[in-house]
Short mmCIF file of C-alpha atoms and ligand atoms in Angstrom, two decimals:
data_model
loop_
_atom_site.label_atom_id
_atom_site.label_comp_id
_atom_site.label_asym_id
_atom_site.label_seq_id
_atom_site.Cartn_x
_atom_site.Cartn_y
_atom_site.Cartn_z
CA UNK A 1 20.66 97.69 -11.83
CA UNK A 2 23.40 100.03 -13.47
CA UNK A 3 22.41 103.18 -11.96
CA UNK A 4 22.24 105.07 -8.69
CA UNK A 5 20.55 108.65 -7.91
CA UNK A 6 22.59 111.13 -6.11
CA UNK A 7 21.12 114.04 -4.37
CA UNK A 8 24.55 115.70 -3.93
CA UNK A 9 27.22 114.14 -6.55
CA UNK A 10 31.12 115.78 -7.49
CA UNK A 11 31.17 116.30 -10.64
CA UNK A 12 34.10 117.86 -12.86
CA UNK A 13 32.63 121.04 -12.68
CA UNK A 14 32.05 121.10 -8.73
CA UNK A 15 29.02 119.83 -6.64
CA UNK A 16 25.50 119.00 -8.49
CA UNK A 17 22.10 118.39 -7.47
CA UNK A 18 19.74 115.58 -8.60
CA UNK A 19 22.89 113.34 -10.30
CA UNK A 20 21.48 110.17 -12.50
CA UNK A 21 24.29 107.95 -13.09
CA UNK A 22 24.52 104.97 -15.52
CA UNK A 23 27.25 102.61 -16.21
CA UNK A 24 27.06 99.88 -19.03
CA UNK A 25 28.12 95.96 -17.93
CA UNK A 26 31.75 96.76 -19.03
CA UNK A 27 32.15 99.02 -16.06
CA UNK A 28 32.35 102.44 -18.03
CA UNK A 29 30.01 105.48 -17.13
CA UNK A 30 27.34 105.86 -19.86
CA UNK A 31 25.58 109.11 -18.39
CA UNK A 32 26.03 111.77 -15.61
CA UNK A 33 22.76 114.12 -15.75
CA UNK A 34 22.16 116.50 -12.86
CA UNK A 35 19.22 117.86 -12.26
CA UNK A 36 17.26 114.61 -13.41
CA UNK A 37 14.25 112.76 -11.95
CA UNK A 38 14.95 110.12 -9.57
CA UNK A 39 13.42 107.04 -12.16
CA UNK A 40 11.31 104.79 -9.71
CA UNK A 41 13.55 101.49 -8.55
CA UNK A 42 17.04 103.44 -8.77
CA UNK A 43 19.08 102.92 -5.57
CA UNK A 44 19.23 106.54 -3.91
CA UNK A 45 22.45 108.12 -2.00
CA UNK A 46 22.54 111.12 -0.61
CA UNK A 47 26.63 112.52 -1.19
CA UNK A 48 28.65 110.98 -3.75
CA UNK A 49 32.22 111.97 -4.93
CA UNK A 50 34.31 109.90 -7.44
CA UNK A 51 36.69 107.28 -6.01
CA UNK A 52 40.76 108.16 -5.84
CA UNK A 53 43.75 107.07 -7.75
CA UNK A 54 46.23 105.95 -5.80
CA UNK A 55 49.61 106.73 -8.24
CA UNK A 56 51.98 104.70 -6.02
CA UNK A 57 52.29 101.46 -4.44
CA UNK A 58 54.55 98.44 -3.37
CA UNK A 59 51.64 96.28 -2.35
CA UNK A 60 54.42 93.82 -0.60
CA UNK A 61 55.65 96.66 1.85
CA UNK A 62 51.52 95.95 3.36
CA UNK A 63 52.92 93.28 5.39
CA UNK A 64 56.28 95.46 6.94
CA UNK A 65 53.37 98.04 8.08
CA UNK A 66 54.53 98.79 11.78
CA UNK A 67 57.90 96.40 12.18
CA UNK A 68 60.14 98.96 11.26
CA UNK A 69 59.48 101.59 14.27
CA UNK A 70 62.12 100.32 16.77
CA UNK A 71 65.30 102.56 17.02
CA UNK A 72 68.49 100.89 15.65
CA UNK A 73 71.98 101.05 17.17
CA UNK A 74 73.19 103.98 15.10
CA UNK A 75 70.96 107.10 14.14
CA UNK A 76 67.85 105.61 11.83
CA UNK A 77 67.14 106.90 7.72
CA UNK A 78 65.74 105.78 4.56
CA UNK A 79 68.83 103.50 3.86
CA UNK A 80 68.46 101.51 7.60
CA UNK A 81 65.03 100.84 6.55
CA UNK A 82 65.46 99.80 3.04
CA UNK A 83 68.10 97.08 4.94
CA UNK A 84 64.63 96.12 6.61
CA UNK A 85 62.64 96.02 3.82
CA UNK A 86 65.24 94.05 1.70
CA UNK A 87 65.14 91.49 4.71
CA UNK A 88 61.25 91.26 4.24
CA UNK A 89 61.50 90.82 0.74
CA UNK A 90 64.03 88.26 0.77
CA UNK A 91 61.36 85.32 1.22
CA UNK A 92 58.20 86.39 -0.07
CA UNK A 93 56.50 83.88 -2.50
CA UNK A 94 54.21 84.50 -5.33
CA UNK A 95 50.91 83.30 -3.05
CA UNK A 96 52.31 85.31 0.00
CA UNK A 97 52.70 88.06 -2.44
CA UNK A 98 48.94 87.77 -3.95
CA UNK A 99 47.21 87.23 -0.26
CA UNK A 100 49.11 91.04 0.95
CA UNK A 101 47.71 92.69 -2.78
CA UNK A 102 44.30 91.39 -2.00
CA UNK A 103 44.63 92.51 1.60
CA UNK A 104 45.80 96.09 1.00
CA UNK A 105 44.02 96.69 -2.34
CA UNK A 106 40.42 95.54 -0.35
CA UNK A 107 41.58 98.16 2.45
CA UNK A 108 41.99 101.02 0.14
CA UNK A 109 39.29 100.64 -1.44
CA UNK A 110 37.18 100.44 2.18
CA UNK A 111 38.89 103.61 2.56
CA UNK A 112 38.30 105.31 -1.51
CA UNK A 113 40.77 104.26 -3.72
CA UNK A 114 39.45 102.33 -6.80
CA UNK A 115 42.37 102.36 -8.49
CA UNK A 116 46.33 101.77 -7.78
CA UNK A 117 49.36 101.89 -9.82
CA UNK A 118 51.57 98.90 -8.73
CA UNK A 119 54.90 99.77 -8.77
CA UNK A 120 56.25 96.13 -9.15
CA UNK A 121 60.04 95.11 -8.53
CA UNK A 122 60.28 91.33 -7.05
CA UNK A 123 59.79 90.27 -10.67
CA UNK A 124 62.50 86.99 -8.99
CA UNK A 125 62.56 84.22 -6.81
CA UNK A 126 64.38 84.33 -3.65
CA UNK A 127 67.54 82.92 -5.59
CA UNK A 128 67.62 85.68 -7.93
CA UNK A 129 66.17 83.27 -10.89
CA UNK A 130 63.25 84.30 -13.00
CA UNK A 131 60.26 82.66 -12.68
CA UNK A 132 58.82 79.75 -14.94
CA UNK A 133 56.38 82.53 -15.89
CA UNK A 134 58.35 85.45 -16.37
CA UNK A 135 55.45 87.60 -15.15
CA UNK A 136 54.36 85.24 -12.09
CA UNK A 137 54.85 87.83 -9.45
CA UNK A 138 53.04 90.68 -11.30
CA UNK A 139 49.95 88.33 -12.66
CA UNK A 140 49.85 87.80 -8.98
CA UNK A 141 48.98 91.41 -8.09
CA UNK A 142 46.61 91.50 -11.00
CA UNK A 143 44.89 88.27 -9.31
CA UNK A 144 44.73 90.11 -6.30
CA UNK A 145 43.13 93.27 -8.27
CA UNK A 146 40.63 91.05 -9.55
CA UNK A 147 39.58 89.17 -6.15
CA UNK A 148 39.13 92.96 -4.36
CA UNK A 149 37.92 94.62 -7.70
CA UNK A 150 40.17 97.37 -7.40
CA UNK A 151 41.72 99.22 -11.18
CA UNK A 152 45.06 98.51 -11.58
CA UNK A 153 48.10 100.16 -13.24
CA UNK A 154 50.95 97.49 -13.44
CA UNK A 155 54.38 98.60 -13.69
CA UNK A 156 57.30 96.60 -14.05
CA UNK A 157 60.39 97.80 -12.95
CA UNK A 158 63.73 98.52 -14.51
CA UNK A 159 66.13 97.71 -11.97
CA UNK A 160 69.83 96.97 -13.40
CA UNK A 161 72.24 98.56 -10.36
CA UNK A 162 72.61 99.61 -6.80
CA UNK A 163 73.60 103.08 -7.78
CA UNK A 164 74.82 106.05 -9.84
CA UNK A 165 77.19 104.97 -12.64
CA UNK A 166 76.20 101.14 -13.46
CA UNK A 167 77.36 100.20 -10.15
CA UNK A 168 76.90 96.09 -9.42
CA UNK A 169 73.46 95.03 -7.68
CA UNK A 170 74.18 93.96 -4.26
CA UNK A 171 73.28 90.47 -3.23
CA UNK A 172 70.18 91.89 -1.33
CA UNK A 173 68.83 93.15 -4.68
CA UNK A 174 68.89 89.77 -6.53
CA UNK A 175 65.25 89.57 -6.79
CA UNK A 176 64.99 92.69 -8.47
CA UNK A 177 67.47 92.45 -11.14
CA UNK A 178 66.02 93.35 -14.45
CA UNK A 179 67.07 94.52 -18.10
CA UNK A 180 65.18 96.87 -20.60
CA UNK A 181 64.59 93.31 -22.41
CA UNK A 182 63.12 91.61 -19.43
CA UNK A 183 60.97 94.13 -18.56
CA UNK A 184 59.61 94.45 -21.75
CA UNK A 185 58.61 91.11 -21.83
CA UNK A 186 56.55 91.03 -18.95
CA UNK A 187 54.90 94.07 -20.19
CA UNK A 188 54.31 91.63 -23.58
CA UNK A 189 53.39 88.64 -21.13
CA UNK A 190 50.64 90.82 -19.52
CA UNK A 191 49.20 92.17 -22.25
CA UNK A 192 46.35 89.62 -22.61
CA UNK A 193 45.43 90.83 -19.17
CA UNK A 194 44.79 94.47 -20.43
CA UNK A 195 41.28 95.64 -20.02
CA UNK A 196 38.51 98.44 -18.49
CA UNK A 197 40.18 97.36 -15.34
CA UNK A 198 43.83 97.30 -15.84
CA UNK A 199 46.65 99.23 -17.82
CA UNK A 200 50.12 98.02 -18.03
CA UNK A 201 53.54 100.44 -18.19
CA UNK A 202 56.72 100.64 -16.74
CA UNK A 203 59.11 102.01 -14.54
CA UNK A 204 62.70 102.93 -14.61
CA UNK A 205 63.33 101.86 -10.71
CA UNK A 206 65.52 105.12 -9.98
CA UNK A 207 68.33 106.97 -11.42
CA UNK A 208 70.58 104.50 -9.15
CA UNK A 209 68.84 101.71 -9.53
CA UNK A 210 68.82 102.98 -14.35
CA UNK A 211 71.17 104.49 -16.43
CA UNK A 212 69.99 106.94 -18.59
CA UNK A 213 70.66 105.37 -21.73
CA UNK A 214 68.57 102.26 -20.21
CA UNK A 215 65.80 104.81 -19.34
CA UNK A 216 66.09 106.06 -23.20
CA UNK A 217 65.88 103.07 -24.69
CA UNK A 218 62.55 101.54 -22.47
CA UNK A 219 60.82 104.58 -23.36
CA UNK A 220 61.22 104.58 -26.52
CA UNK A 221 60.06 100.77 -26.80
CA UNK A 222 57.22 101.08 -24.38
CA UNK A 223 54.22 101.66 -26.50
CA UNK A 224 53.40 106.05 -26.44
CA UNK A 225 50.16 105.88 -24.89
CA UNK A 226 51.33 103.81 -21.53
CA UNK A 227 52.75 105.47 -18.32
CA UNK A 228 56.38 105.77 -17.17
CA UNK A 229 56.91 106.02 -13.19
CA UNK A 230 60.22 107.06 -11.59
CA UNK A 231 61.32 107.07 -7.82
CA UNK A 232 63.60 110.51 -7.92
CA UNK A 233 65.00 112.81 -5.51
CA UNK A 234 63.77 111.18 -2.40
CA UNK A 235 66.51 111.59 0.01
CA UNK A 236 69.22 114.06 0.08
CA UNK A 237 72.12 111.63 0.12
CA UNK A 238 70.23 110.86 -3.37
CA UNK A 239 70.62 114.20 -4.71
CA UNK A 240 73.99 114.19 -3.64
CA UNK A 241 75.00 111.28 -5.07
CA UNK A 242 73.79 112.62 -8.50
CA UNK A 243 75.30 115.68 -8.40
CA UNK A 244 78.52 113.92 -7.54
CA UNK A 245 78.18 111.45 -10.69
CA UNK A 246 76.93 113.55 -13.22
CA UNK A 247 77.21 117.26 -12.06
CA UNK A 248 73.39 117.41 -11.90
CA UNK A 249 70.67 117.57 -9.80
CA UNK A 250 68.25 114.17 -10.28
CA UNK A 251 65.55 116.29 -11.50
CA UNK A 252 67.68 118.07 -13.88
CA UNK A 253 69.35 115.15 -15.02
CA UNK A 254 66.28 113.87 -16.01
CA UNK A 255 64.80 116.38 -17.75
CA UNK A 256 67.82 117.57 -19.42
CA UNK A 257 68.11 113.56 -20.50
CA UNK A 258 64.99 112.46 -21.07
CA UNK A 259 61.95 113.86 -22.61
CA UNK A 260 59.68 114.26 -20.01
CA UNK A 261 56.09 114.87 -20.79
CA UNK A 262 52.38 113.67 -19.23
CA UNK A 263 53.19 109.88 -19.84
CA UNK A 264 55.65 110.65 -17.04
CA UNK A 265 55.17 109.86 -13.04
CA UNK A 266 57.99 111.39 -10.89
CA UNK A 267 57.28 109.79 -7.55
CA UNK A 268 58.53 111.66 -4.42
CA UNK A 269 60.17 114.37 -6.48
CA UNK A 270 60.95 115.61 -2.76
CA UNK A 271 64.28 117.83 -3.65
CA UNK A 272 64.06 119.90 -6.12
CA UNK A 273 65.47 123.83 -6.48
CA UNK A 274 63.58 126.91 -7.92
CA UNK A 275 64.80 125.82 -11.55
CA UNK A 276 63.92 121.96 -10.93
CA UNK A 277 60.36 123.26 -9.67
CA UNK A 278 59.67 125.25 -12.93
CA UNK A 279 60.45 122.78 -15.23
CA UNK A 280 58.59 119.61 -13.83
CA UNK A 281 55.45 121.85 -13.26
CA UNK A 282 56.00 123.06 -16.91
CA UNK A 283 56.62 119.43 -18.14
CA UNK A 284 52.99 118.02 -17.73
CA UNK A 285 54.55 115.10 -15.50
CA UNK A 286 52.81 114.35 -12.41
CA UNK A 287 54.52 114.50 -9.16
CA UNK A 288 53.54 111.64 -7.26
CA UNK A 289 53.27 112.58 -3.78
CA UNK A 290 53.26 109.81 -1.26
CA UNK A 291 52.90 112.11 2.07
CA UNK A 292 52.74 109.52 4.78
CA UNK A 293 55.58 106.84 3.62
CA UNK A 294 57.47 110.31 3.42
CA UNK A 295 57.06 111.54 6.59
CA UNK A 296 57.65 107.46 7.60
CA UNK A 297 61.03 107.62 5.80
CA UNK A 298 62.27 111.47 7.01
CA UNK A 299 62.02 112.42 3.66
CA UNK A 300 61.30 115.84 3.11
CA UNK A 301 58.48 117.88 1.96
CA UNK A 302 57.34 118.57 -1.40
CA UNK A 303 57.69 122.43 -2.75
CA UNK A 304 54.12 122.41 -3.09
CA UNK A 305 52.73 125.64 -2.58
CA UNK A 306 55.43 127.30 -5.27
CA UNK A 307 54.78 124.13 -8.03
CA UNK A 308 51.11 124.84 -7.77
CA UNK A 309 51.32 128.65 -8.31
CA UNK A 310 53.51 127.22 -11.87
CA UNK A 311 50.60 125.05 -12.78
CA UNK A 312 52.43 121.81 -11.68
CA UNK A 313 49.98 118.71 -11.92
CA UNK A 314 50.22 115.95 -8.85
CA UNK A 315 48.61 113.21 -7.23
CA UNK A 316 48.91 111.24 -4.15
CA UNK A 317 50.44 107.66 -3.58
CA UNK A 318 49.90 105.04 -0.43
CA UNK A 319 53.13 103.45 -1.35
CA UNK A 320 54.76 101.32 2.00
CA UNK A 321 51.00 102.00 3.00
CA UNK A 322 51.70 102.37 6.63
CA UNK A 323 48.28 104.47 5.67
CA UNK A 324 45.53 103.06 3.21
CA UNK A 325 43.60 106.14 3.13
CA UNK A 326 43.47 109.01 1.03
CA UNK A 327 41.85 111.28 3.24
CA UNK A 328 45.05 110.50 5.48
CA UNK A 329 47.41 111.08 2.75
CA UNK A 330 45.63 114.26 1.54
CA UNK A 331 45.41 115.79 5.26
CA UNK A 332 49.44 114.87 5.40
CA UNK A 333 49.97 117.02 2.88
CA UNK A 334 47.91 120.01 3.41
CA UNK A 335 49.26 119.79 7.12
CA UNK A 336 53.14 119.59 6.24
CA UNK A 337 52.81 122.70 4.21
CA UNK A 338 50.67 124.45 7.36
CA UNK A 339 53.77 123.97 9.53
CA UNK A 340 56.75 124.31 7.32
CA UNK A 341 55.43 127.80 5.69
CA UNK A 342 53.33 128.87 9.11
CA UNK A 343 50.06 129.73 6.89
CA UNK A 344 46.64 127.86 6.11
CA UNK A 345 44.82 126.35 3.65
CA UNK A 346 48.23 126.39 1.24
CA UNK A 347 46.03 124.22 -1.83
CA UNK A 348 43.72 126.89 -2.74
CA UNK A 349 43.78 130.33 -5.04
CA UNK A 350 41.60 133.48 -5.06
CA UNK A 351 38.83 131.40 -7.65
CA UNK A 352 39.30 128.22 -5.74
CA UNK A 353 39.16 128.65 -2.02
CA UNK A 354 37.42 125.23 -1.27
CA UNK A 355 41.06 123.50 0.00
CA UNK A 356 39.64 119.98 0.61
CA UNK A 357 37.98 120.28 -2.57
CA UNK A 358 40.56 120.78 -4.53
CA UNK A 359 42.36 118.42 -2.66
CA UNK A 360 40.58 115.89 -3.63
CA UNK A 361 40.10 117.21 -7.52
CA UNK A 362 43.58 117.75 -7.95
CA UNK A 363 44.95 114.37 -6.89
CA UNK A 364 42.27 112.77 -8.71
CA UNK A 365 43.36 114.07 -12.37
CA UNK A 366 46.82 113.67 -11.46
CA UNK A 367 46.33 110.30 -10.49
CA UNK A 368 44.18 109.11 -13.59
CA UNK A 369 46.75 110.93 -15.64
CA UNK A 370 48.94 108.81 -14.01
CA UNK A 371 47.36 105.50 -14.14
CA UNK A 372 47.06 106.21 -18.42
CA UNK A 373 43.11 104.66 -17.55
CA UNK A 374 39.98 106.66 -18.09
CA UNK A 375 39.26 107.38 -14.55
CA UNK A 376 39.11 109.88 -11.94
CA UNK A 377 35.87 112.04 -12.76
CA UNK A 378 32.13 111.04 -13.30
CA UNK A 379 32.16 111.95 -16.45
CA UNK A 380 30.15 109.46 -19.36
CA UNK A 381 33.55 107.20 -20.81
CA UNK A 382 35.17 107.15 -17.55
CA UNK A 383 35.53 104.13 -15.10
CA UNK A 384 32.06 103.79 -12.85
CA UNK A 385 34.08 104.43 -10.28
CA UNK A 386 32.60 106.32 -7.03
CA UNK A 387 31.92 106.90 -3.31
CA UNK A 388 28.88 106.84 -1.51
CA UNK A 389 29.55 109.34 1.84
CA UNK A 390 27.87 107.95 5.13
CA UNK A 391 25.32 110.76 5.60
CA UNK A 392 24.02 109.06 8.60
CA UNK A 393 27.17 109.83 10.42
CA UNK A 394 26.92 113.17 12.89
CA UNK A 395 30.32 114.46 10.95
CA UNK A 396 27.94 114.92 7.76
CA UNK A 397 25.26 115.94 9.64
CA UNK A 398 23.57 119.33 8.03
CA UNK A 399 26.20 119.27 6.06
CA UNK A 400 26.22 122.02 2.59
CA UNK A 401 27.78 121.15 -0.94
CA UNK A 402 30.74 123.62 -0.04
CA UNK A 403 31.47 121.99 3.31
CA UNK A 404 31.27 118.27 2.04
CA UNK A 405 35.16 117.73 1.23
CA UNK A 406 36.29 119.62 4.18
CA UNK A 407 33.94 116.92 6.59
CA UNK A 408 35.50 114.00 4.56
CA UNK A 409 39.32 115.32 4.88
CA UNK A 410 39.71 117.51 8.25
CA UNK A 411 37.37 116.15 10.52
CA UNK A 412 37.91 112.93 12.36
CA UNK A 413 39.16 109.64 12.04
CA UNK A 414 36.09 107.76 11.33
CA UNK A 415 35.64 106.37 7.89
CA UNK A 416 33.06 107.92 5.74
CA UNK A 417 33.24 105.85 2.88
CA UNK A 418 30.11 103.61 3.03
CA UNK A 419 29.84 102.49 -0.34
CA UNK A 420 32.51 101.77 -3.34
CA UNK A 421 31.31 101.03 -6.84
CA UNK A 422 34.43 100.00 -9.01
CA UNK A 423 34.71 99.29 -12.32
CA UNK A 424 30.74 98.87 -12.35
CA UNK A 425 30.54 96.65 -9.27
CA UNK A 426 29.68 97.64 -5.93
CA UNK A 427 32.93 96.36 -3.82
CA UNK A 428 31.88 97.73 -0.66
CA UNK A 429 28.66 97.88 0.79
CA UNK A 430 28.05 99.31 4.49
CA UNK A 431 31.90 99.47 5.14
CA UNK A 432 32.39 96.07 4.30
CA UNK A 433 34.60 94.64 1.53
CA UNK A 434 32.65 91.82 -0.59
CA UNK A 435 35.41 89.56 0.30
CA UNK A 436 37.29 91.24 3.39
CA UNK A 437 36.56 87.64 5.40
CA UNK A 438 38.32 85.23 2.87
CA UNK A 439 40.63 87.98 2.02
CA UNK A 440 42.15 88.48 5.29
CA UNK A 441 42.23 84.64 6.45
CA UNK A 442 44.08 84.32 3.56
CA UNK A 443 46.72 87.35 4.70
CA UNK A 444 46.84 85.91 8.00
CA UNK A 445 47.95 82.65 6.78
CA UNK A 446 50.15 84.04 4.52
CA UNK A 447 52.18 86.66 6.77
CA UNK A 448 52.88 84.35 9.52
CA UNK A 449 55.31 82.37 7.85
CA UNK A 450 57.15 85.90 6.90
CA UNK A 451 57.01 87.33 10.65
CA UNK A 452 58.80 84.16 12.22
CA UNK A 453 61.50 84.43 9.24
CA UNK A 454 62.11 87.72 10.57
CA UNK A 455 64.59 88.42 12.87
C1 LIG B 1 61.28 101.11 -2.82
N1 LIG B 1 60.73 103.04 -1.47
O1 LIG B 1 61.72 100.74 -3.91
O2 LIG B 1 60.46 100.46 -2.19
C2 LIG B 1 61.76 102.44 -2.27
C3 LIG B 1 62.98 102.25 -1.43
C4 LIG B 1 64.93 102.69 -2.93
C5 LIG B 1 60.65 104.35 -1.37
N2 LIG B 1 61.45 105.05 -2.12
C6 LIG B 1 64.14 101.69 -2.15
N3 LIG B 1 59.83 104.92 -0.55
O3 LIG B 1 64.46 103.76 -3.28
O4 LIG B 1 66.08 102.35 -3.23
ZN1 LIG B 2 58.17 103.70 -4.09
#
């Protein structure tokens, strides 16, 4: 049956009673009606809340997940563990690379996320040649999507040199290499993939990795209604690098380059000044926010508490997912603000003072905004696309509409997402991924292989 009764559901406009919600066999929400009649033989839940967009991911860096945390000779960074994560990279095979997608994408769902936006750049094979299929590597992550059931976003990546100023890719970077050409032919090749479930764009790698005229011209080509995603202003040595090469600031040089607008995804977005900070919140960009890889990588932290009082729009990414949750991701970034600016609850205003809340409502319309897919609200036209909240467990206990989000997001460790409907299909039922058995033997096999190459 295509419908479930909520007592408690999230709706755009906050918490409602009494929710009826229907969803047609495409996967798309037909009606949202509080204060209906439970109809007799409708599946009941007690507190349901719509399922997260995850804006960011490299569904490869799965596998790396806890291999990178021994010290190095010299003092660690970003750039000592990208050497790592090139090393990992090196070997991986389109099936290795479909049995980690299905692996993480089943985990984030268990955890809330029905959607992802694949940020794709081993489009090669370990020689640096493209595949028979110039798309192999990024039909396998939509293979993977379709074996967990999760939305995806595919993006793949522009990714022409190791740095500012055309510089040559280094031999570490051969599987990467890709033209405004290339990539627009695997956006072309995966076209016939495009449905309810999955949205294809593309992304510019990084100012280092682009030029700007590159950047220009894949914009222009890429079709007006699809996304754009962009790593930028990450690490320090980045910005500084930029401002050496151009005289500008990456976030600057952007925006004074490129027209930036809500097709736009600037992931990380970590360094920006007063200026930078006014224009991407007055842009209609999303800033895609990827808390936990960032605090994993010494990043930085995100301005947040001055973008939001400008309006800025953002939403949260797993991306190296040494985390698959969002309630981890959204704690990580309420937290960093708590100790960096020595206040509380930093994601809330005078009208909105429910901080998990609008956690949780915030990263959700950056995210769909970010995916370019109808999702991220119960709303009739969207994705059917929700959570069912374990109400049997003591953290819910008692619990009232306007202390829901703050059980789910500051209290615990203990997963509370019991049930995931995604795209129409209940995915996760009692904790437990459809396919979690088959999916994992299937990561097992295909990871060991990759740890002994390791060294
Ligand atoms: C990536 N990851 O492409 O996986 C990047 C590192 C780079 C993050 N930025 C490589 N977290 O930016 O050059
Ligand atoms: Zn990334």
């Amino acid at each position: 049956m295509n419908a479930l009764f909520a007592r408690h559901a999230l709706l755009p406009e906050g918490w409602r009673g009494d929710v009826l919600v229907e969803w047609d066999a495409r996967g798309a929400l037909t009606r949202v009606q509080a204060d209906a009649r439970a109809p007799i033989g409708v599946p009941r839940a007690d507190y349901v809340v719509p399922g997260m967009a995850n804006l960011h991911s490299h569904a490869f860096q799965r596998a790396l997940g806890g291999l990178t945390e021994h010290a190095g000779d010299g003092p660690d960074s970003f750039w000592t563990w990208r050497e790592l994560m090139y090393r990992f990279a090196a070997s991986i095979t389109p099936e290795q690379a479909e049995a980690i997608a299905a692996q993480l994408f089943s985990e984030c769902l268990r955890h809330g996320y029905t959607s992802l936006c694949e940020f794709h750049y081993i489009g090669r094979d370990p020689a640096g040649e493209l595949y028979a299929r110039p798309a192999e590597m990024a039909e396998r992550i939509a293979a993977a999507g379709q074996q967990s059931g999760i939305g995806l976003t595919l993006l793949p990546v522009l990714y022409s040199h190791s740095g500012f100023g055309e510089q040559a890719l280094k031999p570490e970077q051969r599987r990467f290499r890709s033209d405004v050409d290339t990539v627009l032919r695997i956006v072309e090749a995966l076209a016939p993939l495009r449905s309810g479930q999955l949205e294809v764009g593309a992304a510019p790698h990084s100012l280092r990795a682009a030029g700007i005229a590159q950047i220009r011209e894949l914009a222009a080509a890429l079709p007006k209604d699809r996304p754009l995603h962009i790593h930028i202003a990450e690490q320090q040595g980045e910005v500084e690098q930029s401002l050496a090469f151009s005289g500008w600031r990456p976030v600057e040089y952007l925006l004074e380059n490129i027209g930036i607008d809500e097709r736009w995804c600037l992931v990380h977005a970590t360094h920006l000044n007063e200026d930078e900070v006014r224009a991407l919140a007055g842009s209609g960009a999303v800033a895609g926010i990827c808390p936990t890889t960032e605090a994993n990588l010494g990043d930085g932290l995100f301005p947040l508490g001055e973008y939001l009082a400008l309006g800025g729009r953002w939403g949260i990414g797993s991306d190296s997912h040494v985390s698959q949750s969002p309630v981890e991701e959204l704690r990580w970034l309420e937290y960093g603000q708590r100790l960096a600016h020595l206040r509380r609850n930093v994601v809330s205003s005078s009208t909105r003072r429910d901080v998990a809340l609008n956690l949780w409502q915030d990263a959700l319309a950056g995210g769909a905004q970010a995916a370019g897919r109808a999702v991220g609200a119960l709303e009739a036209g969207r994705r059917a696309d929700l959570l069912v909240l374990d109400s049997a467990h003591p953290n819910l206990e008692g619990a009232l509409d306007a202390d829901v989000m703050g059980r789910l997001v500051f209290c615990g460790n203990d997963n509370l997402v019991r049930d995931v409907l995604a795209g129409g299909r209940w995915v996760v039922q009692g904790g437990r991924h459809m396919a979690q058995d088959t999916i994992a033997r299937r990561y097992r096999q295909a990871i060991n292989p990759l740890l002994e190459a390791r060294t």
